[in-house]
Short mmCIF file of C-alpha atoms and ligand atoms in Angstrom, two decimals:
data_model
loop_
_atom_site.label_atom_id
_atom_site.label_comp_id
_atom_site.label_asym_id
_atom_site.label_seq_id
_atom_site.Cartn_x
_atom_site.Cartn_y
_atom_site.Cartn_z
CA MET A 18 2.85 201.27 -113.30
CA LYS A 19 2.12 203.25 -116.44
CA PHE A 20 -1.07 202.74 -118.48
CA PHE A 21 -0.85 202.90 -122.24
CA VAL A 22 -4.04 202.56 -124.26
CA ASP A 23 -3.90 200.14 -127.16
CA THR A 24 -6.01 201.81 -129.82
CA ALA A 25 -6.06 204.36 -132.64
CA ASP A 26 -9.57 205.50 -131.67
CA VAL A 27 -9.07 209.17 -130.82
CA ASP A 28 -12.41 209.56 -129.03
CA ALA A 29 -11.58 206.67 -126.69
CA ILE A 30 -8.08 208.07 -126.10
CA ARG A 31 -9.50 211.53 -125.29
CA GLU A 32 -12.05 210.12 -122.84
CA LEU A 33 -9.45 208.15 -120.86
CA ASN A 34 -6.84 210.90 -121.12
CA ASP A 35 -9.25 213.43 -119.57
CA LEU A 36 -9.45 211.10 -116.53
CA GLY A 37 -5.66 210.97 -116.22
CA MET A 38 -5.61 207.28 -117.16
CA VAL A 39 -3.35 207.54 -120.21
CA ASP A 40 0.43 207.63 -119.91
CA GLY A 41 0.91 206.71 -123.57
CA VAL A 42 -0.66 205.02 -126.59
CA THR A 43 0.24 201.98 -128.68
CA THR A 44 -0.94 201.35 -132.20
CA ASN A 45 -0.22 198.67 -134.79
CA PRO A 46 -1.24 198.05 -138.42
CA SER A 47 -4.39 196.17 -137.33
CA LEU A 48 -5.48 199.04 -135.08
CA ILE A 49 -4.83 201.57 -137.88
CA LEU A 50 -7.03 199.44 -140.16
CA LYS A 51 -9.74 199.35 -137.49
CA SER A 52 -9.63 203.15 -137.16
CA GLY A 53 -10.19 203.61 -140.89
CA ARG A 54 -7.78 206.57 -140.76
CA ASP A 55 -4.52 207.49 -142.51
CA ILE A 56 -1.59 206.42 -140.31
CA LEU A 57 0.30 209.72 -140.46
CA GLU A 58 -2.81 211.81 -139.86
CA VAL A 59 -4.27 209.79 -136.99
CA THR A 60 -0.90 209.32 -135.30
CA LYS A 61 -0.31 213.09 -135.39
CA GLU A 62 -3.72 213.69 -133.84
CA ILE A 63 -3.00 211.17 -131.06
CA CYS A 64 0.39 212.77 -130.36
CA GLY A 65 -1.41 216.09 -129.88
CA ILE A 66 -3.76 214.58 -127.28
CA VAL A 67 -1.31 212.56 -125.19
CA ASP A 68 1.90 213.81 -123.59
CA GLY A 69 3.51 210.36 -123.22
CA PRO A 70 4.98 207.98 -125.81
CA VAL A 71 2.84 207.09 -128.83
CA SER A 72 3.97 203.91 -130.58
CA ALA A 73 3.69 203.89 -134.38
CA GLU A 74 4.72 200.70 -136.15
CA VAL A 75 6.88 200.30 -139.25
CA VAL A 76 5.65 197.88 -141.92
CA ALA A 77 8.77 197.24 -144.00
CA LEU A 78 10.53 193.92 -143.49
CA ASP A 79 14.14 194.81 -144.37
CA ALA A 80 16.27 196.97 -142.11
CA ASP A 81 17.05 199.83 -144.50
CA ALA A 82 13.38 200.38 -145.31
CA MET A 83 12.40 199.95 -141.65
CA ILE A 84 14.93 202.60 -140.64
CA ALA A 85 13.59 204.99 -143.29
CA GLU A 86 10.00 204.39 -142.17
CA GLY A 87 10.99 204.77 -138.53
CA ARG A 88 12.65 208.13 -139.19
CA LYS A 89 9.57 209.33 -141.08
CA LEU A 90 7.24 208.24 -138.26
CA ALA A 91 9.53 209.87 -135.69
CA GLU A 92 9.17 213.20 -137.53
CA ILE A 93 5.46 213.26 -136.68
CA ALA A 94 6.10 214.43 -133.11
CA ASP A 95 8.67 214.33 -130.32
CA ASN A 96 6.66 211.74 -128.37
CA ILE A 97 6.71 209.06 -131.10
CA ALA A 98 8.12 205.66 -130.14
CA VAL A 99 8.99 203.78 -133.32
CA LYS A 100 7.60 200.25 -133.08
CA VAL A 101 9.56 197.49 -134.79
CA PRO A 102 8.95 193.72 -134.89
CA LEU A 103 11.26 191.35 -133.05
CA THR A 104 13.11 190.13 -136.13
CA TRP A 105 16.80 190.46 -136.88
CA ALA A 106 15.98 193.43 -139.16
CA GLY A 107 13.85 194.92 -136.38
CA LEU A 108 16.73 194.62 -133.91
CA LYS A 109 19.08 196.30 -136.36
CA THR A 110 16.56 199.10 -136.80
CA CYS A 111 16.20 199.34 -133.02
CA LYS A 112 19.94 199.78 -132.57
CA VAL A 113 20.22 202.47 -135.28
CA LEU A 114 17.21 204.49 -134.13
CA SER A 115 18.09 204.15 -130.43
CA ASP A 116 21.60 205.43 -131.16
CA GLU A 117 19.95 208.44 -132.83
CA GLY A 118 18.17 209.15 -129.54
CA ARG A 119 14.73 207.97 -130.66
CA MET A 120 12.37 205.89 -128.52
CA VAL A 121 11.93 202.35 -129.87
CA ASN A 122 9.29 199.80 -128.88
CA VAL A 123 10.20 196.25 -129.95
CA THR A 124 6.99 194.32 -130.46
CA LEU A 125 5.78 190.76 -131.10
CA CYS A 126 8.01 189.39 -128.32
CA PHE A 127 7.22 185.82 -127.32
CA SER A 128 10.36 184.65 -125.51
CA ALA A 129 12.77 185.80 -122.82
CA ASN A 130 15.69 185.43 -125.23
CA GLN A 131 14.01 187.80 -127.69
CA ALA A 132 13.57 190.29 -124.84
CA LEU A 133 17.24 189.96 -123.94
CA LEU A 134 18.25 190.81 -127.52
CA ALA A 135 15.92 193.83 -127.61
CA ALA A 136 17.46 195.21 -124.41
CA LYS A 137 20.97 194.77 -125.81
CA ALA A 138 19.88 196.61 -128.99
CA GLY A 139 18.86 199.59 -126.84
CA ALA A 140 15.06 199.24 -126.90
CA THR A 141 13.13 201.74 -124.82
CA PHE A 142 10.24 199.27 -124.51
CA ILE A 143 9.87 195.53 -125.01
CA SER A 144 6.34 194.33 -125.78
CA PRO A 145 5.70 190.71 -124.73
CA PHE A 146 2.27 189.54 -125.96
CA ILE A 147 0.48 187.86 -123.06
CA GLY A 148 -2.88 187.03 -124.63
CA ARG A 149 -1.44 185.43 -127.74
CA LEU A 150 0.66 183.06 -125.59
CA ASP A 151 -2.44 182.20 -123.56
CA ASP A 152 -4.19 181.52 -126.89
CA ILE A 153 -1.78 178.63 -127.57
CA ASN A 154 -2.06 177.19 -124.05
CA LEU A 155 1.12 178.77 -122.69
CA ASP A 156 1.10 181.17 -119.74
CA GLY A 157 1.83 184.70 -120.91
CA MET A 158 2.46 185.84 -117.35
CA ASP A 159 5.42 183.43 -117.05
CA LEU A 160 7.09 185.39 -119.85
CA ILE A 161 6.55 188.72 -118.06
CA GLN A 162 8.09 187.23 -114.90
CA ASP A 163 11.08 185.78 -116.78
CA ILE A 164 11.82 189.08 -118.50
CA ARG A 165 11.48 191.00 -115.20
CA THR A 166 13.98 188.64 -113.56
CA ILE A 167 16.48 188.81 -116.44
CA TYR A 168 16.31 192.60 -116.78
CA ASP A 169 16.73 193.03 -113.01
CA ASN A 170 19.62 190.53 -112.89
CA PHE A 171 21.63 192.62 -115.30
CA GLY A 172 20.24 196.12 -114.78
CA PHE A 173 18.75 196.52 -118.26
CA GLU A 174 16.75 199.76 -118.43
CA THR A 175 14.41 198.63 -121.22
CA GLN A 176 10.85 198.99 -119.93
CA ILE A 177 8.61 195.93 -119.94
CA LEU A 178 5.42 196.90 -121.75
CA ALA A 179 2.96 194.06 -121.13
CA ALA A 180 0.87 193.83 -124.31
CA SER A 181 -1.91 191.74 -125.82
CA ILE A 182 -3.76 192.24 -122.55
CA ARG A 183 -7.26 190.84 -122.73
CA THR A 184 -8.46 190.61 -119.11
CA VAL A 185 -8.39 192.56 -115.86
CA ASN A 186 -6.40 189.66 -114.33
CA HIS A 187 -3.65 190.27 -116.89
CA VAL A 188 -3.43 193.83 -115.53
CA THR A 189 -3.29 192.71 -111.88
CA GLN A 190 -0.69 190.03 -112.57
CA SER A 191 1.46 192.44 -114.61
CA ALA A 192 1.37 194.94 -111.74
CA LEU A 193 2.27 192.28 -109.16
CA ILE A 194 5.20 191.04 -111.24
CA GLY A 195 6.43 194.57 -111.80
CA ALA A 196 5.89 195.22 -115.50
CA ASP A 197 6.74 198.88 -116.07
CA VAL A 198 3.79 199.51 -118.38
CA ILE A 199 0.62 197.75 -119.50
CA THR A 200 -1.06 198.51 -122.78
CA ALA A 201 -4.69 197.50 -122.99
CA PRO A 202 -7.77 198.25 -125.08
CA PRO A 203 -10.05 200.99 -123.68
CA SER A 204 -12.67 198.36 -122.75
CA VAL A 205 -10.22 196.52 -120.47
CA ILE A 206 -9.05 199.74 -118.81
CA LYS A 207 -12.66 200.75 -118.15
CA SER A 208 -13.56 197.35 -116.77
CA LEU A 209 -10.87 197.71 -114.09
CA ALA A 210 -13.41 199.89 -112.24
CA SER A 211 -16.08 197.17 -112.15
CA HIS A 212 -16.81 194.91 -109.20
CA PRO A 213 -20.12 193.16 -108.49
CA LEU A 214 -19.86 193.96 -104.78
CA THR A 215 -19.49 197.66 -105.62
CA ASP A 216 -22.71 197.47 -107.66
CA LYS A 217 -24.50 195.50 -104.93
CA GLY A 218 -23.34 197.83 -102.16
CA LEU A 219 -24.30 200.94 -104.10
CA ASP A 220 -27.74 199.52 -104.81
CA ALA A 221 -28.31 198.91 -101.07
CA PHE A 222 -27.11 202.41 -100.17
CA MET A 223 -29.42 203.97 -102.77
CA LYS A 224 -32.44 202.05 -101.48
CA ASP A 225 -31.73 203.11 -97.85
CA TRP A 226 -31.07 206.69 -98.90
CA ALA A 227 -34.43 206.86 -100.66
CA LYS A 228 -36.08 205.76 -97.39
CA THR A 229 -34.55 208.71 -95.49
CA GLY A 230 -36.45 211.16 -97.71
CA GLN A 231 -33.41 213.49 -97.57
CA SER A 232 -31.49 215.32 -100.32
CA ILE A 233 -27.97 216.72 -100.21
CA LEU A 234 -28.44 219.58 -102.68
O1 G3P B 22 -0.45 195.57 -127.97
C1 G3P B 22 -0.56 194.48 -128.83
C2 G3P B 22 -1.98 194.19 -129.09
O2 G3P B 22 -2.54 195.15 -129.95
C3 G3P B 22 -2.25 192.83 -129.56
O3 G3P B 22 -3.37 192.43 -128.89
O4 G3P B 22 -5.38 191.13 -128.48
O5 G3P B 22 -4.50 191.40 -130.83
O6 G3P B 22 -3.31 189.96 -129.21
P1 G3P B 22 -4.18 191.16 -129.39
#
């Protein structure tokens, strides 16, 4: 399973990338706002750090303007994936840009039918939002499972990019179901390494080691 990092914070991306934890990056207008940076400038910097796909989102709402924005974003670097919302205009944009050979990430997906349409429009990635479904008392993981089943039934090659990941359990469940990619904030990726029994065991080892009076170096 690939790990994308869901942020426009270049320091956080660099830190995780140096550890080999970053297969790609996803951004959105809210994350650009949080970064305080210019979208074109920060996206270019991210594309220079990471080899894999970097999603940059259009903000127009009609297809012609979305297509123009998508082409401009795609000029930033070869590893740009143009991110479009799952609206009819977004699907039209997806089809046009995919036919041009560009990577497209269709975002704000909340149903299996939406995912089916994105695959038929040639999306490289579909981004179902797990956490936001959980927020309204639905089970976001059910959506990941439904999309996995449908894509496998018909051999769609669109990659399932599990998004709006808030917890380490979302990551585990996505991996078990067979999502192709997860995108998560740096804090969630880092917390995958934490376990209270690791901390407890290490503490015991350190105390016993101190009693030996030895040193390795
Ligand atoms: O990848 C989508 C993500 O940025 C949305 O996450 O936590 O705002 O629902 P969240």
